[in-house]
PDB file of C-alpha atoms in Angstrom:
ATOM      1  CA  ARG A   9      12.354  -9.846  24.137  1.00  0.00           C
ATOM      2  CA  THR A  10      13.721  -7.249  21.753  1.00  0.00           C
ATOM      3  CA  LEU A  11      14.289  -3.339  22.595  1.00  0.00           C
ATOM      4  CA  PHE A  12      14.863  -1.052  19.653  1.00  0.00           C
ATOM      5  CA  PRO A  13      16.003   2.500  19.702  1.00  0.00           C
ATOM      6  CA  TYR A  14      13.740   4.966  18.054  1.00  0.00           C
ATOM      7  CA  THR A  15      16.052   6.175  15.509  1.00  0.00           C
ATOM      8  CA  THR A  16      18.120   2.982  14.597  1.00  0.00           C
ATOM      9  CA  LEU A  17      14.706   0.775  14.206  1.00  0.00           C
ATOM     10  CA  PHE A  18      15.126  -0.824  10.877  1.00  0.00           C
ATOM     11  CA  ARG A  19      18.845  -1.775  11.020  1.00  0.00           C
ATOM     12  CA  SER A  20      18.580  -3.164  14.659  1.00  0.00           C
ATOM     13  CA  GLN A  21      16.172  -6.029  13.597  1.00  0.00           C
ATOM     14  CA  ARG A  22      17.663  -9.380  13.343  1.00  0.00           C
ATOM     15  CA  PRO A  23      15.841 -12.295  10.712  1.00  0.00           C
ATOM     16  CA  ASP A  24      13.936 -15.191  12.466  1.00  0.00           C
ATOM     17  CA  ARG A  25      14.001 -13.239  16.027  1.00  0.00           C
ATOM     18  CA  ASP A  26      12.606  -9.901  15.036  1.00  0.00           C
ATOM     19  CA  PHE A  27      10.869 -10.450  11.847  1.00  0.00           C
ATOM     20  CA  GLU A  28       9.998 -13.779   9.553  1.00  0.00           C
ATOM     21  CA  GLN A  29       8.939 -12.080   6.279  1.00  0.00           C
ATOM     22  CA  MET A  30       9.711  -8.685   4.884  1.00  0.00           C
ATOM     23  CA  TYR A  31       8.461  -9.228   1.378  1.00  0.00           C
ATOM     24  CA  ALA A  32       5.381  -7.708   0.078  1.00  0.00           C
ATOM     25  CA  PRO A  33       3.304  -8.422  -3.013  1.00  0.00           C
ATOM     26  CA  THR A  34       2.323  -5.090  -4.774  1.00  0.00           C
ATOM     27  CA  GLY A  35       1.500  -4.336  -8.330  1.00  0.00           C
ATOM     28  CA  THR A  36       3.780  -3.794 -11.346  1.00  0.00           C
ATOM     29  CA  LEU A  37       3.535  -1.595 -14.203  1.00  0.00           C
ATOM     30  CA  PRO A  38       2.628  -4.682 -16.309  1.00  0.00           C
ATOM     31  CA  ASP A  39      -0.450  -4.914 -13.919  1.00  0.00           C
ATOM     32  CA  LEU A  40      -1.323  -1.620 -14.170  1.00  0.00           C
ATOM     33  CA  ARG A  41      -1.230  -1.813 -18.195  1.00  0.00           C
ATOM     34  CA  LEU A  42      -3.573  -4.830 -17.875  1.00  0.00           C
ATOM     35  CA  PHE A  43      -5.886  -3.302 -15.087  1.00  0.00           C
ATOM     36  CA  LEU A  44      -6.435  -0.154 -17.294  1.00  0.00           C
ATOM     37  CA  SER A  45      -6.920  -2.001 -20.702  1.00  0.00           C
ATOM     38  CA  HIS A  46      -9.754  -4.133 -18.698  1.00  0.00           C
ATOM     39  CA  ALA A  47     -11.386  -1.035 -17.425  1.00  0.00           C
ATOM     40  CA  ALA A  48     -11.154   0.653 -20.543  1.00  0.00           C
ATOM     41  CA  SER A  49     -12.768  -2.184 -22.631  1.00  0.00           C
ATOM     42  CA  GLU A  50     -15.288  -2.702 -19.980  1.00  0.00           C
ATOM     43  CA  GLY A  51     -16.337   1.109 -20.032  1.00  0.00           C
ATOM     44  CA  LEU A  52     -15.559   1.724 -16.259  1.00  0.00           C
ATOM     45  CA  GLU A  53     -14.359   5.001 -14.658  1.00  0.00           C
ATOM     46  CA  VAL A  54     -10.806   4.925 -12.977  1.00  0.00           C
ATOM     47  CA  LEU A  55     -10.983   6.335  -9.062  1.00  0.00           C
ATOM     48  CA  SER A  56      -7.592   6.781  -7.486  1.00  0.00           C
ATOM     49  CA  TYR A  57      -7.574   6.396  -3.689  1.00  0.00           C
ATOM     50  CA  ASP A  58      -4.863   6.633  -1.090  1.00  0.00           C
ATOM     51  CA  VAL A  59      -4.903   4.580   2.187  1.00  0.00           C
ATOM     52  CA  LYS A  60      -3.802   7.219   4.858  1.00  0.00           C
ATOM     53  CA  THR A  61      -0.998   5.871   7.164  1.00  0.00           C
ATOM     54  CA  ALA A  62      -1.490   2.617   5.773  1.00  0.00           C
ATOM     55  CA  TYR A  63       1.415   0.474   7.744  1.00  0.00           C
ATOM     56  CA  LEU A  64      -0.515   1.717  11.041  1.00  0.00           C
ATOM     57  CA  GLN A  65      -3.732  -0.084  10.182  1.00  0.00           C
ATOM     58  CA  ALA A  66      -2.161  -3.384   9.940  1.00  0.00           C
ATOM     59  CA  ASN A  67      -1.127  -5.275  13.362  1.00  0.00           C
ATOM     60  CA  LEU A  68       1.969  -7.043  13.921  1.00  0.00           C
ATOM     61  CA  ASN A  69       0.322 -10.425  15.527  1.00  0.00           C
ATOM     62  CA  ARG A  70       3.673 -11.311  16.964  1.00  0.00           C
ATOM     63  CA  PRO A  71       4.038 -14.496  18.954  1.00  0.00           C
ATOM     64  CA  PRO A  72       3.696 -14.083  22.985  1.00  0.00           C
ATOM     65  CA  ASP A  73       7.019 -15.054  23.844  1.00  0.00           C
ATOM     66  CA  ARG A  74       8.623 -12.663  21.072  1.00  0.00           C
ATOM     67  CA  PRO A  75       7.208  -9.317  21.643  1.00  0.00           C
ATOM     68  CA  LEU A  76       8.812  -6.272  20.228  1.00  0.00           C
ATOM     69  CA  TYR A  77       9.516  -3.158  22.336  1.00  0.00           C
ATOM     70  CA  ILE A  78      10.824   0.543  21.404  1.00  0.00           C
ATOM     71  CA  ARG A  79      12.412   2.986  23.360  1.00  0.00           C
ATOM     72  CA  LEU A  80       9.808   6.088  23.414  1.00  0.00           C
ATOM     73  CA  PRO A  81      10.768   8.874  21.254  1.00  0.00           C
ATOM     74  CA  PRO A  82      11.466  12.394  22.534  1.00  0.00           C
ATOM     75  CA  GLY A  83       8.445  14.550  23.110  1.00  0.00           C
ATOM     76  CA  HIS A  84       6.125  11.716  24.202  1.00  0.00           C
ATOM     77  CA  GLY A  85       5.006  13.544  27.153  1.00  0.00           C
ATOM     78  CA  ARG A  86       5.586  10.674  29.924  1.00  0.00           C
ATOM     79  CA  GLY A  87       9.126  11.391  30.936  1.00  0.00           C
ATOM     80  CA  ASP A  88      11.663   9.141  30.207  1.00  0.00           C
ATOM     81  CA  VAL A  89      11.722   7.122  33.378  1.00  0.00           C
ATOM     82  CA  GLY A  90       8.665   4.912  34.804  1.00  0.00           C
ATOM     83  CA  PRO A  91       7.504   4.530  38.524  1.00  0.00           C
ATOM     84  CA  THR A  92      10.201   1.628  39.280  1.00  0.00           C
ATOM     85  CA  GLY A  93      12.992   3.556  37.885  1.00  0.00           C
ATOM     86  CA  ARG A  94      13.445   1.987  34.614  1.00  0.00           C
ATOM     87  CA  PRO A  95      13.441   3.726  31.243  1.00  0.00           C
ATOM     88  CA  LEU A  96      10.041   3.744  30.137  1.00  0.00           C
ATOM     89  CA  VAL A  97       9.592   1.664  26.516  1.00  0.00           C
ATOM     90  CA  GLY A  98       6.507   0.685  24.587  1.00  0.00           C
ATOM     91  CA  GLN A  99       5.522  -2.713  23.059  1.00  0.00           C
ATOM     92  CA  LEU A 100       4.929  -2.562  19.587  1.00  0.00           C
ATOM     93  CA  VAL A 101       1.689  -3.742  18.518  1.00  0.00           C
ATOM     94  CA  LYS A 102       0.969  -1.983  15.116  1.00  0.00           C
ATOM     95  CA  ALA A 103       3.347  -2.380  12.039  1.00  0.00           C
ATOM     96  CA  ILE A 104       4.891   1.205  12.439  1.00  0.00           C
ATOM     97  CA  TYR A 105       7.116   2.886   9.605  1.00  0.00           C
ATOM     98  CA  GLY A 106      10.578   1.589   9.891  1.00  0.00           C
ATOM     99  CA  LEU A 107      10.037  -2.073  10.700  1.00  0.00           C
ATOM    100  CA  LYS A 108      11.247  -4.620   7.994  1.00  0.00           C
ATOM    101  CA  GLN A 109       7.846  -6.521   8.393  1.00  0.00           C
ATOM    102  CA  SER A 110       5.277  -3.641   7.760  1.00  0.00           C
ATOM    103  CA  GLY A 111       5.246  -3.826   4.622  1.00  0.00           C
ATOM    104  CA  TRP A 112       4.001  -7.561   4.778  1.00  0.00           C
ATOM    105  CA  CYS A 113       1.703  -7.079   7.823  1.00  0.00           C
ATOM    106  CA  TRP A 114       0.136  -3.969   5.914  1.00  0.00           C
ATOM    107  CA  TRP A 115      -0.364  -6.597   2.324  1.00  0.00           C
ATOM    108  CA  LYS A 116      -1.816  -9.289   4.626  1.00  0.00           C
ATOM    109  CA  ARG A 117      -4.387  -6.826   6.253  1.00  0.00           C
ATOM    110  CA  LEU A 118      -5.309  -5.399   2.924  1.00  0.00           C
ATOM    111  CA  ASP A 119      -5.427  -8.682   1.043  1.00  0.00           C
ATOM    112  CA  GLY A 120      -7.645 -10.182   3.922  1.00  0.00           C
ATOM    113  CA  VAL A 121     -10.444  -7.062   4.051  1.00  0.00           C
ATOM    114  CA  LEU A 122     -10.317  -7.813   0.199  1.00  0.00           C
ATOM    115  CA  LEU A 123     -11.034 -11.436   0.131  1.00  0.00           C
ATOM    116  CA  ALA A 124     -13.518 -10.969   2.986  1.00  0.00           C
ATOM    117  CA  LEU A 125     -15.654  -8.448   0.630  1.00  0.00           C
ATOM    118  CA  GLY A 126     -15.511 -11.328  -2.136  1.00  0.00           C
ATOM    119  CA  PHE A 127     -12.728  -9.948  -4.368  1.00  0.00           C
ATOM    120  CA  LYS A 128     -10.536 -12.632  -6.017  1.00  0.00           C
ATOM    121  CA  CYS A 129      -6.579 -11.861  -6.087  1.00  0.00           C
ATOM    122  CA  LEU A 130      -5.211 -12.893  -9.764  1.00  0.00           C
ATOM    123  CA  SER A 131      -2.867 -15.698  -9.138  1.00  0.00           C
ATOM    124  CA  THR A 132      -0.488 -14.191 -11.688  1.00  0.00           C
ATOM    125  CA  ASP A 133      -0.617 -10.572 -10.627  1.00  0.00           C
ATOM    126  CA  TRP A 134      -0.937  -9.924  -6.807  1.00  0.00           C
ATOM    127  CA  GLY A 135      -1.566  -6.276  -7.183  1.00  0.00           C
ATOM    128  CA  PHE A 136      -4.787  -6.887  -9.311  1.00  0.00           C
ATOM    129  CA  TYR A 137      -8.138  -7.789  -7.943  1.00  0.00           C
ATOM    130  CA  THR A 138     -11.732  -8.675  -9.200  1.00  0.00           C
ATOM    131  CA  LEU A 139     -15.428  -8.813  -7.821  1.00  0.00           C
ATOM    132  CA  ARG A 140     -17.977  -9.777 -10.294  1.00  0.00           C
ATOM    133  CA  ARG A 141     -21.524 -10.043  -9.848  1.00  0.00           C
ATOM    134  CA  GLY A 142     -23.549 -11.254 -12.959  1.00  0.00           C
ATOM    135  CA  ALA A 143     -22.580  -9.191 -15.701  1.00  0.00           C
ATOM    136  CA  SER A 144     -20.866  -6.036 -13.530  1.00  0.00           C
ATOM    137  CA  VAL A 145     -17.326  -6.312 -12.261  1.00  0.00           C
ATOM    138  CA  VAL A 146     -15.289  -4.242  -9.989  1.00  0.00           C
ATOM    139  CA  LEU A 147     -11.586  -4.078 -10.482  1.00  0.00           C
ATOM    140  CA  LEU A 148      -8.826  -3.003  -8.280  1.00  0.00           C
ATOM    141  CA  PHE A 149      -5.244  -2.273  -8.668  1.00  0.00           C
ATOM    142  CA  VAL A 150      -2.992  -1.964  -5.788  1.00  0.00           C
ATOM    143  CA  PHE A 151       0.464  -0.659  -5.426  1.00  0.00           C
ATOM    144  CA  VAL A 152       1.181  -0.389  -1.637  1.00  0.00           C
ATOM    145  CA  ASP A 153      -1.333   2.142  -0.171  1.00  0.00           C
ATOM    146  CA  ASN A 154      -2.251   3.438  -3.639  1.00  0.00           C
ATOM    147  CA  ILE A 155      -5.438   2.102  -4.732  1.00  0.00           C
ATOM    148  CA  PHE A 156      -6.992   2.272  -8.157  1.00  0.00           C
ATOM    149  CA  ALA A 157     -10.636   1.396  -8.577  1.00  0.00           C
ATOM    150  CA  ALA A 158     -12.558   0.890 -11.798  1.00  0.00           C
ATOM    151  CA  ILE A 159     -16.417   0.860 -11.511  1.00  0.00           C
ATOM    152  CA  GLY A 160     -19.406   1.925 -13.070  1.00  0.00           C
ATOM    153  CA  GLY A 161     -23.235   1.294 -13.269  1.00  0.00           C
ATOM    154  CA  PRO A 162     -24.924  -0.558 -10.373  1.00  0.00           C
ATOM    155  CA  ASP A 163     -25.184   0.765  -6.897  1.00  0.00           C
ATOM    156  CA  TRP A 164     -23.427  -2.291  -5.078  1.00  0.00           C
ATOM    157  CA  MET A 165     -20.225  -1.354  -6.826  1.00  0.00           C
ATOM    158  CA  SER A 166     -20.601   2.175  -4.890  1.00  0.00           C
ATOM    159  CA  GLN A 167     -21.421  -0.150  -1.758  1.00  0.00           C
ATOM    160  CA  VAL A 168     -18.125  -2.205  -1.900  1.00  0.00           C
ATOM    161  CA  LEU A 169     -16.007   0.954  -1.575  1.00  0.00           C
ATOM    162  CA  LEU A 170     -18.082   2.088   1.024  1.00  0.00           C
ATOM    163  CA  SER A 171     -17.324  -0.914   2.825  1.00  0.00           C
ATOM    164  CA  LEU A 172     -13.589  -0.610   2.101  1.00  0.00           C
ATOM    165  CA  GLN A 173     -13.679   2.918   3.259  1.00  0.00           C
ATOM    166  CA  GLY A 174     -15.273   1.662   6.640  1.00  0.00           C
ATOM    167  CA  GLU A 175     -12.165  -0.572   7.293  1.00  0.00           C
ATOM    168  CA  PHE A 176      -9.527   2.051   6.322  1.00  0.00           C
ATOM    169  CA  LYS A 177      -9.034   5.784   6.265  1.00  0.00           C
ATOM    170  CA  LEU A 178      -9.048   6.210   2.544  1.00  0.00           C
ATOM    171  CA  THR A 179      -8.683  10.000   0.859  1.00  0.00           C
ATOM    172  CA  GLY A 180      -9.483  10.725  -2.870  1.00  0.00           C
ATOM    173  CA  GLY A 181     -12.085   9.104  -4.969  1.00  0.00           C
ATOM    174  CA  GLU A 182     -11.716  11.254  -7.947  1.00  0.00           C
ATOM    175  CA  PRO A 183     -10.908  10.256 -11.587  1.00  0.00           C
ATOM    176  CA  VAL A 184      -7.144   9.565 -11.706  1.00  0.00           C
ATOM    177  CA  VAL A 185      -5.192  12.290 -13.520  1.00  0.00           C
ATOM    178  CA  PHE A 186      -1.733  11.967 -11.794  1.00  0.00           C
ATOM    179  CA  LYS A 187      -0.467   8.993 -10.103  1.00  0.00           C
ATOM    180  CA  LEU A 188       3.155   6.962  -9.603  1.00  0.00           C
ATOM    181  CA  GLY A 189       4.612   9.523 -11.940  1.00  0.00           C
ATOM    182  CA  ILE A 190       2.150   8.740 -14.489  1.00  0.00           C
ATOM    183  CA  ASN A 191       0.072  10.800 -16.341  1.00  0.00           C
ATOM    184  CA  PHE A 192      -3.632   9.854 -17.214  1.00  0.00           C
ATOM    185  CA  THR A 193      -5.817  11.363 -19.810  1.00  0.00           C
ATOM    186  CA  ARG A 194      -9.263  10.410 -20.831  1.00  0.00           C
ATOM    187  CA  GLU A 195     -11.441  12.152 -22.869  1.00  0.00           C
ATOM    188  CA  SER A 196     -14.538  10.833 -21.172  1.00  0.00           C
ATOM    189  CA  PRO A 197     -15.109   8.516 -18.109  1.00  0.00           C
ATOM    190  CA  THR A 198     -15.622   5.632 -20.086  1.00  0.00           C
ATOM    191  CA  GLY A 199     -13.215   6.080 -23.071  1.00  0.00           C
ATOM    192  CA  PRO A 200      -9.927   5.059 -24.051  1.00  0.00           C
ATOM    193  CA  ILE A 201      -6.921   5.751 -21.453  1.00  0.00           C
ATOM    194  CA  HIS A 202      -3.621   7.051 -22.333  1.00  0.00           C
ATOM    195  CA  ILE A 203      -0.886   6.826 -20.346  1.00  0.00           C
ATOM    196  CA  GLY A 204       2.695   8.681 -20.252  1.00  0.00           C
ATOM    197  CA  MET A 205       5.400   9.769 -18.380  1.00  0.00           C
ATOM    198  CA  PRO A 206       6.676  13.192 -19.406  1.00  0.00           C
ATOM    199  CA  PHE A 207       8.149  14.359 -16.164  1.00  0.00           C
ATOM    200  CA  TYR A 208      10.476  11.087 -16.238  1.00  0.00           C
ATOM    201  CA  ILE A 209      11.064  11.790 -19.557  1.00  0.00           C
ATOM    202  CA  ASP A 210      12.271  15.390 -19.375  1.00  0.00           C
ATOM    203  CA  ASP A 211      14.427  14.819 -16.200  1.00  0.00           C
ATOM    204  CA  PHE A 212      16.449  11.792 -18.217  1.00  0.00           C
ATOM    205  CA  VAL A 213      16.509  14.158 -21.257  1.00  0.00           C
ATOM    206  CA  ALA A 214      18.160  16.824 -18.915  1.00  0.00           C
ATOM    207  CA  GLU A 215      20.407  14.231 -16.855  1.00  0.00           C
ATOM    208  CA  PHE A 216      21.959  12.957 -20.051  1.00  0.00           C
ATOM    209  CA  ARG A 217      21.996  16.128 -21.822  1.00  0.00           C
ATOM    210  CA  MET A 218      20.253  14.835 -24.710  1.00  0.00           C
ATOM    211  CA  ARG A 219      18.089  18.246 -25.429  1.00  0.00           C
ATOM    212  CA  SER A 220      19.020  20.026 -28.601  1.00  0.00           C
ATOM    213  CA  GLU A 221      19.871  23.584 -28.530  1.00  0.00           C
TER     214      GLU A 221
END
């Protein structure tokens, strides 16, 4: 058993004892370009979603003989000492923010839900998922708790997104305009997609004093 202070959770963990895996696959910028290219060529509308408190929607799935505990943070309202006189602690069940393995646990949870809905993950791009029925297709690009969905046409596509919303607390659902520091410009819901990073460029120019007077 391992007990973590609430304020030193991340640096208190030890490999193999408190976590086995901390690498979490996620989408990359080339994946995003590939996703947008397919969405534009298929004439699909691109919508943006955020998963609210994503990590907390994933379970730790710890072995029974290796549970993790945490000292309760100040203000939890139950006092600091239990009926036996020992300090109160909480057993960790969810992949709370601050654990090294939380990103991995969240990815496993999301990946499992998407596969159950019929999506297939590209073997070369783990942030890119596709679901095809006949000539119609739904595309998803995932970057941690940010989800881009490319849809259009049959009602079943909307039903797929409703099923996803039934699993997770999603916000958004509007056409993507600005996300991940990137500007998205599209004159029509099914037209060409232009991307740019003006804020990044402005910061870069200012940092290195490259702006002409």
